[in-house]
């Protein structure tokens, strides 16, 4: 089995995938998306294409994925390619809401303003970056100097003490949920204050994460969840998660599970 991964070569996730592949009979090769502009990839050499990160060369990645499909070879995530989906977070939230997955109120950043405080996100953001808690107009204006308004969305700010993270592989949750305490100063999840939930305590978050990852067609995903008045809401379905803090906290070999999933994908 020879897997071709499209994505940055020196990230934690890609390094871990290569490590786990070396423990099996799976060959795991990596090409950065930007390299596709200057090289011709022979799809016949590989058994499967894993599109981890297509930025900044979405068209070339789509063409390569279609080449794999024409040869009858699997592509992960298949739906991402079939629907020629952009990485826009607005598209993600729209699909989740249409499928009945509860999410915070989310909309394009209005030219007439936004109810503050609010969460503002760049629609092409990744890796937990390009997300801001905006408390006043001055903070919003600073963001608008860096990003076009049409590439920003606003999301209602949810005041909560905890955030929950679930990892899914092949739309099935791994058997744990990490409950992170929210840092009251930074208002983000504190990676050193957490609890591992298993069994009955984890089930409502697991069910919601599995539904969200399936709706989005994301075969490896980290689903972020927060509660509003006891009701869980999906904040994010990240299809290229780094997962380093979660592997270390949970002691679960996430990338081993994903390599085995890829090896079984037809």
mmCIF file of C-alpha atoms in Angstrom:
data_model
loop_
_atom_site.group_PDB
_atom_site.id
_atom_site.type_symbol
_atom_site.label_atom_id
_atom_site.label_comp_id
_atom_site.label_asym_id
_atom_site.label_seq_id
_atom_site.Cartn_x
_atom_site.Cartn_y
_atom_site.Cartn_z
ATOM 1 C CA UNK A 1 0.000 0.000 0.000
ATOM 2 C CA UNK A 2 1.432 3.372 -1.040
ATOM 3 C CA UNK A 3 -0.354 6.512 0.193
ATOM 4 C CA UNK A 4 0.273 9.978 -1.226
ATOM 5 C CA UNK A 5 -0.466 12.812 1.202
ATOM 6 C CA UNK A 6 -0.894 16.406 0.068
ATOM 7 C CA UNK A 7 0.099 18.797 2.828
ATOM 8 C CA UNK A 8 2.959 20.542 4.628
ATOM 9 C CA UNK A 9 5.808 18.136 5.334
ATOM 10 C CA UNK A 10 7.109 19.321 8.688
ATOM 11 C CA UNK A 11 3.953 19.500 10.794
ATOM 12 C CA UNK A 12 3.389 17.302 13.821
ATOM 13 C CA UNK A 13 0.515 15.446 12.153
ATOM 14 C CA UNK A 14 2.403 14.548 8.975
ATOM 15 C CA UNK A 15 5.465 13.450 10.938
ATOM 16 C CA UNK A 16 3.290 11.232 13.134
ATOM 17 C CA UNK A 17 1.548 9.716 10.125
ATOM 18 C CA UNK A 18 4.919 8.845 8.597
ATOM 19 C CA UNK A 19 6.053 7.314 11.893
ATOM 20 C CA UNK A 20 2.980 5.129 12.157
ATOM 21 C CA UNK A 21 3.159 4.098 8.498
ATOM 22 C CA UNK A 22 6.732 2.907 9.077
ATOM 23 C CA UNK A 23 5.381 0.508 11.729
ATOM 24 C CA UNK A 24 3.259 -1.181 9.071
ATOM 25 C CA UNK A 25 3.697 -2.215 5.454
ATOM 26 C CA UNK A 26 2.261 1.142 4.310
ATOM 27 C CA UNK A 27 4.451 3.550 2.345
ATOM 28 C CA UNK A 28 3.596 7.177 3.046
ATOM 29 C CA UNK A 29 4.811 9.922 0.697
ATOM 30 C CA UNK A 30 4.159 13.646 1.135
ATOM 31 C CA UNK A 31 3.988 16.487 -1.394
ATOM 32 C CA UNK A 32 3.173 20.069 -0.412
ATOM 33 C CA UNK A 33 0.264 21.574 -2.346
ATOM 34 C CA UNK A 34 2.423 24.414 -3.672
ATOM 35 C CA UNK A 35 4.779 21.860 -5.306
ATOM 36 C CA UNK A 36 2.017 20.662 -7.632
ATOM 37 C CA UNK A 37 2.480 23.737 -9.823
ATOM 38 C CA UNK A 38 5.967 22.640 -10.805
ATOM 39 C CA UNK A 39 5.849 18.852 -10.866
ATOM 40 C CA UNK A 40 3.833 16.143 -12.530
ATOM 41 C CA UNK A 41 2.584 13.458 -10.149
ATOM 42 C CA UNK A 42 2.237 9.938 -11.534
ATOM 43 C CA UNK A 43 -0.967 8.748 -9.856
ATOM 44 C CA UNK A 44 -0.360 5.167 -11.040
ATOM 45 C CA UNK A 45 2.436 4.845 -8.442
ATOM 46 C CA UNK A 46 0.041 5.233 -5.503
ATOM 47 C CA UNK A 47 -2.935 3.341 -4.100
ATOM 48 C CA UNK A 48 -4.666 6.220 -2.304
ATOM 49 C CA UNK A 49 -4.606 10.026 -2.135
ATOM 50 C CA UNK A 50 -5.023 11.736 1.241
ATOM 51 C CA UNK A 51 -5.693 15.456 0.842
ATOM 52 C CA UNK A 52 -4.681 16.884 4.182
ATOM 53 C CA UNK A 53 -4.144 20.522 3.257
ATOM 54 C CA UNK A 54 -4.772 21.991 -0.185
ATOM 55 C CA UNK A 55 -3.982 25.660 0.502
ATOM 56 C CA UNK A 56 -2.670 27.582 -1.444
ATOM 57 C CA UNK A 57 -3.210 25.458 -4.551
ATOM 58 C CA UNK A 58 -6.799 24.197 -4.481
ATOM 59 C CA UNK A 59 -7.219 23.890 -8.298
ATOM 60 C CA UNK A 60 -4.112 21.711 -8.710
ATOM 61 C CA UNK A 61 -5.122 19.502 -5.778
ATOM 62 C CA UNK A 62 -8.615 19.054 -7.217
ATOM 63 C CA UNK A 63 -7.140 18.078 -10.606
ATOM 64 C CA UNK A 64 -4.845 15.522 -8.962
ATOM 65 C CA UNK A 65 -7.734 14.071 -6.957
ATOM 66 C CA UNK A 66 -9.830 13.751 -10.104
ATOM 67 C CA UNK A 67 -6.926 11.926 -11.752
ATOM 68 C CA UNK A 68 -6.915 9.405 -8.885
ATOM 69 C CA UNK A 69 -10.686 8.987 -9.204
ATOM 70 C CA UNK A 70 -10.431 8.379 -12.957
ATOM 71 C CA UNK A 71 -8.045 5.523 -12.180
ATOM 72 C CA UNK A 72 -10.512 4.054 -9.686
ATOM 73 C CA UNK A 73 -8.305 4.922 -6.721
ATOM 74 C CA UNK A 74 -9.727 6.198 -3.412
ATOM 75 C CA UNK A 75 -9.380 9.809 -2.286
ATOM 76 C CA UNK A 76 -9.698 10.964 1.325
ATOM 77 C CA UNK A 77 -11.671 13.134 1.846
ATOM 78 C CA UNK A 78 -13.677 11.902 -1.139
ATOM 79 C CA UNK A 79 -16.599 14.267 -0.575
ATOM 80 C CA UNK A 80 -14.279 17.274 -0.462
ATOM 81 C CA UNK A 81 -13.269 16.435 -4.021
ATOM 82 C CA UNK A 82 -16.647 15.236 -5.331
ATOM 83 C CA UNK A 83 -18.287 18.518 -4.370
ATOM 84 C CA UNK A 84 -15.242 20.628 -5.276
ATOM 85 C CA UNK A 85 -15.639 22.211 -1.867
ATOM 86 C CA UNK A 86 -13.782 25.331 -0.874
ATOM 87 C CA UNK A 87 -12.209 25.639 2.551
ATOM 88 C CA UNK A 88 -14.619 28.410 3.504
ATOM 89 C CA UNK A 89 -15.904 28.133 7.044
ATOM 90 C CA UNK A 90 -19.150 29.776 5.925
ATOM 91 C CA UNK A 91 -19.812 26.751 3.735
ATOM 92 C CA UNK A 92 -19.133 24.461 6.690
ATOM 93 C CA UNK A 93 -21.523 26.238 9.042
ATOM 94 C CA UNK A 94 -24.217 26.407 6.382
ATOM 95 C CA UNK A 95 -24.043 22.654 5.775
ATOM 96 C CA UNK A 96 -24.080 21.848 9.481
ATOM 97 C CA UNK A 97 -27.082 24.070 10.121
ATOM 98 C CA UNK A 98 -28.985 22.642 7.140
ATOM 99 C CA UNK A 99 -28.415 19.126 8.483
ATOM 100 C CA UNK A 100 -29.775 20.027 11.908
ATOM 101 C CA UNK A 101 -26.412 20.150 13.701
ATOM 102 C CA UNK A 102 -26.660 22.837 16.408
ATOM 103 C CA UNK A 103 -24.145 25.656 15.939
ATOM 104 C CA UNK A 104 -23.710 29.168 17.362
ATOM 105 C CA UNK A 105 -25.377 31.938 15.379
ATOM 106 C CA UNK A 106 -23.001 32.495 12.458
ATOM 107 C CA UNK A 107 -23.134 34.908 9.529
ATOM 108 C CA UNK A 108 -21.058 36.934 7.122
ATOM 109 C CA UNK A 109 -19.525 39.970 8.749
ATOM 110 C CA UNK A 110 -22.170 42.615 8.231
ATOM 111 C CA UNK A 111 -21.102 45.938 6.641
ATOM 112 C CA UNK A 112 -23.403 47.698 9.115
ATOM 113 C CA UNK A 113 -21.651 46.228 12.141
ATOM 114 C CA UNK A 114 -21.815 43.265 14.466
ATOM 115 C CA UNK A 115 -23.174 42.676 17.952
ATOM 116 C CA UNK A 116 -20.199 42.777 20.320
ATOM 117 C CA UNK A 117 -18.605 40.912 21.950
ATOM 118 C CA UNK A 118 -18.376 38.421 19.092
ATOM 119 C CA UNK A 119 -16.051 35.819 17.665
ATOM 120 C CA UNK A 120 -14.633 36.866 14.289
ATOM 121 C CA UNK A 121 -13.013 34.281 12.013
ATOM 122 C CA UNK A 122 -11.180 34.385 8.720
ATOM 123 C CA UNK A 123 -13.150 31.991 6.525
ATOM 124 C CA UNK A 124 -9.942 30.278 5.334
ATOM 125 C CA UNK A 125 -8.333 30.005 8.780
ATOM 126 C CA UNK A 126 -6.792 26.783 10.061
ATOM 127 C CA UNK A 127 -4.892 25.354 13.007
ATOM 128 C CA UNK A 128 -6.741 27.451 15.565
ATOM 129 C CA UNK A 129 -5.361 30.619 13.983
ATOM 130 C CA UNK A 130 -7.218 33.620 12.532
ATOM 131 C CA UNK A 131 -9.872 33.574 15.285
ATOM 132 C CA UNK A 132 -10.447 36.630 17.463
ATOM 133 C CA UNK A 133 -12.630 37.602 20.377
ATOM 134 C CA UNK A 134 -13.710 41.125 19.420
ATOM 135 C CA UNK A 135 -14.901 43.294 22.295
ATOM 136 C CA UNK A 136 -15.107 46.722 20.689
ATOM 137 C CA UNK A 137 -15.052 48.575 17.355
ATOM 138 C CA UNK A 138 -11.351 49.387 17.676
ATOM 139 C CA UNK A 139 -10.451 45.688 17.765
ATOM 140 C CA UNK A 140 -12.727 45.011 14.791
ATOM 141 C CA UNK A 141 -11.208 47.845 12.760
ATOM 142 C CA UNK A 142 -7.713 46.421 13.387
ATOM 143 C CA UNK A 143 -8.782 43.071 11.881
ATOM 144 C CA UNK A 144 -10.406 44.786 8.893
ATOM 145 C CA UNK A 145 -7.055 46.370 8.052
ATOM 146 C CA UNK A 146 -5.623 42.880 7.551
ATOM 147 C CA UNK A 147 -8.500 40.959 5.928
ATOM 148 C CA UNK A 148 -11.232 41.900 3.442
ATOM 149 C CA UNK A 149 -14.636 42.074 5.102
ATOM 150 C CA UNK A 150 -16.004 39.511 2.619
ATOM 151 C CA UNK A 151 -13.490 36.963 3.970
ATOM 152 C CA UNK A 152 -14.624 37.316 7.577
ATOM 153 C CA UNK A 153 -17.531 35.856 9.482
ATOM 154 C CA UNK A 154 -18.959 36.697 12.874
ATOM 155 C CA UNK A 155 -20.172 34.206 15.421
ATOM 156 C CA UNK A 156 -22.014 34.773 18.659
ATOM 157 C CA UNK A 157 -19.808 34.756 21.726
ATOM 158 C CA UNK A 158 -20.733 31.947 24.119
ATOM 159 C CA UNK A 159 -19.791 32.433 27.742
ATOM 160 C CA UNK A 160 -18.832 29.005 29.026
ATOM 161 C CA UNK A 161 -16.383 27.462 31.495
ATOM 162 C CA UNK A 162 -15.478 24.471 29.324
ATOM 163 C CA UNK A 163 -14.812 23.367 25.758
ATOM 164 C CA UNK A 164 -15.058 19.750 24.573
ATOM 165 C CA UNK A 165 -12.951 18.159 21.847
ATOM 166 C CA UNK A 166 -13.737 14.895 20.058
ATOM 167 C CA UNK A 167 -11.627 13.142 17.432
ATOM 168 C CA UNK A 168 -13.365 11.100 14.731
ATOM 169 C CA UNK A 169 -11.791 8.613 12.331
ATOM 170 C CA UNK A 170 -14.003 7.420 9.487
ATOM 171 C CA UNK A 171 -16.904 9.318 11.117
ATOM 172 C CA UNK A 172 -16.533 7.234 14.305
ATOM 173 C CA UNK A 173 -15.374 8.932 17.492
ATOM 174 C CA UNK A 174 -12.370 7.603 19.333
ATOM 175 C CA UNK A 175 -13.544 6.472 22.792
ATOM 176 C CA UNK A 176 -12.832 9.643 24.755
ATOM 177 C CA UNK A 177 -13.728 13.316 25.004
ATOM 178 C CA UNK A 178 -11.360 15.955 26.363
ATOM 179 C CA UNK A 179 -13.054 18.562 28.525
ATOM 180 C CA UNK A 180 -10.816 21.632 28.628
ATOM 181 C CA UNK A 181 -11.267 24.427 31.119
ATOM 182 C CA UNK A 182 -11.577 27.868 29.532
ATOM 183 C CA UNK A 183 -8.807 30.249 30.558
ATOM 184 C CA UNK A 184 -10.743 33.208 32.054
ATOM 185 C CA UNK A 185 -8.153 35.742 30.860
ATOM 186 C CA UNK A 186 -7.537 34.546 27.297
ATOM 187 C CA UNK A 187 -11.012 32.964 26.946
ATOM 188 C CA UNK A 188 -9.507 29.975 25.120
ATOM 189 C CA UNK A 189 -9.154 26.333 26.125
ATOM 190 C CA UNK A 190 -6.378 25.827 28.673
ATOM 191 C CA UNK A 191 -4.267 22.873 27.525
ATOM 192 C CA UNK A 192 -3.047 22.174 31.044
ATOM 193 C CA UNK A 193 -6.436 22.048 32.769
ATOM 194 C CA UNK A 194 -8.511 19.215 31.357
ATOM 195 C CA UNK A 195 -10.479 16.086 32.152
ATOM 196 C CA UNK A 196 -10.809 12.933 30.060
ATOM 197 C CA UNK A 197 -14.445 11.886 29.702
ATOM 198 C CA UNK A 198 -15.353 8.310 28.851
ATOM 199 C CA UNK A 199 -18.448 6.155 29.078
ATOM 200 C CA UNK A 200 -21.826 7.748 29.645
ATOM 201 C CA UNK A 201 -20.383 11.209 30.375
ATOM 202 C CA UNK A 202 -18.946 11.386 26.868
ATOM 203 C CA UNK A 203 -21.875 10.091 24.841
ATOM 204 C CA UNK A 204 -23.787 13.277 23.965
ATOM 205 C CA UNK A 205 -20.586 14.896 22.703
ATOM 206 C CA UNK A 206 -19.557 11.776 20.792
ATOM 207 C CA UNK A 207 -22.938 11.463 19.059
ATOM 208 C CA UNK A 208 -22.875 15.108 18.026
ATOM 209 C CA UNK A 209 -19.260 14.927 16.780
ATOM 210 C CA UNK A 210 -19.974 11.809 14.710
ATOM 211 C CA UNK A 211 -22.975 13.473 13.083
ATOM 212 C CA UNK A 212 -21.006 16.653 12.359
ATOM 213 C CA UNK A 213 -18.024 14.846 10.807
ATOM 214 C CA UNK A 214 -20.336 12.722 8.646
ATOM 215 C CA UNK A 215 -22.322 15.760 7.465
ATOM 216 C CA UNK A 216 -19.056 17.393 6.427
ATOM 217 C CA UNK A 217 -17.574 14.208 4.917
ATOM 218 C CA UNK A 218 -14.427 14.612 7.015
ATOM 219 C CA UNK A 219 -12.805 11.240 7.633
ATOM 220 C CA UNK A 220 -10.293 12.570 10.143
ATOM 221 C CA UNK A 221 -11.696 15.415 12.198
ATOM 222 C CA UNK A 222 -11.394 17.238 15.484
ATOM 223 C CA UNK A 223 -14.800 18.509 16.526
ATOM 224 C CA UNK A 224 -14.896 21.410 18.986
ATOM 225 C CA UNK A 225 -18.028 21.698 21.118
ATOM 226 C CA UNK A 226 -19.223 24.214 23.688
ATOM 227 C CA UNK A 227 -22.418 24.303 25.732
ATOM 228 C CA UNK A 228 -24.965 27.093 25.939
ATOM 229 C CA UNK A 229 -27.408 26.578 28.807
ATOM 230 C CA UNK A 230 -26.587 22.862 28.808
ATOM 231 C CA UNK A 231 -27.094 22.410 25.055
ATOM 232 C CA UNK A 232 -23.970 21.363 23.104
ATOM 233 C CA UNK A 233 -23.126 23.384 19.987
ATOM 234 C CA UNK A 234 -20.509 22.575 17.338
ATOM 235 C CA UNK A 235 -17.931 25.349 17.055
ATOM 236 C CA UNK A 236 -15.698 23.726 14.441
ATOM 237 C CA UNK A 237 -15.171 20.539 12.419
ATOM 238 C CA UNK A 238 -11.466 20.692 11.654
ATOM 239 C CA UNK A 239 -10.455 18.382 8.783
ATOM 240 C CA UNK A 240 -6.701 18.913 9.141
ATOM 241 C CA UNK A 241 -6.175 18.936 12.906
ATOM 242 C CA UNK A 242 -2.684 18.940 14.397
ATOM 243 C CA UNK A 243 -3.745 16.850 17.420
ATOM 244 C CA UNK A 244 -0.459 17.056 19.316
ATOM 245 C CA UNK A 245 -2.030 18.303 22.586
ATOM 246 C CA UNK A 246 -4.845 15.761 22.291
ATOM 247 C CA UNK A 247 -2.544 12.788 21.702
ATOM 248 C CA UNK A 248 -0.421 13.799 24.682
ATOM 249 C CA UNK A 249 -3.402 14.417 26.957
ATOM 250 C CA UNK A 250 -5.397 11.333 26.004
ATOM 251 C CA UNK A 251 -2.444 8.916 25.577
ATOM 252 C CA UNK A 252 -4.360 7.565 22.537
ATOM 253 C CA UNK A 253 -2.422 6.821 19.343
ATOM 254 C CA UNK A 254 -4.706 8.761 17.009
ATOM 255 C CA UNK A 255 -2.478 8.580 13.939
ATOM 256 C CA UNK A 256 -2.072 4.815 14.222
ATOM 257 C CA UNK A 257 -5.868 4.559 14.080
ATOM 258 C CA UNK A 258 -5.974 6.811 11.019
ATOM 259 C CA UNK A 259 -3.223 4.944 9.157
ATOM 260 C CA UNK A 260 -5.132 1.695 9.678
ATOM 261 C CA UNK A 261 -8.280 3.410 8.427
ATOM 262 C CA UNK A 262 -6.523 4.636 5.288
ATOM 263 C CA UNK A 263 -5.027 1.185 4.653
ATOM 264 C CA UNK A 264 -8.536 -0.324 4.719
ATOM 265 C CA UNK A 265 -10.151 2.360 2.525
ATOM 266 C CA UNK A 266 -11.323 1.060 -0.858
#
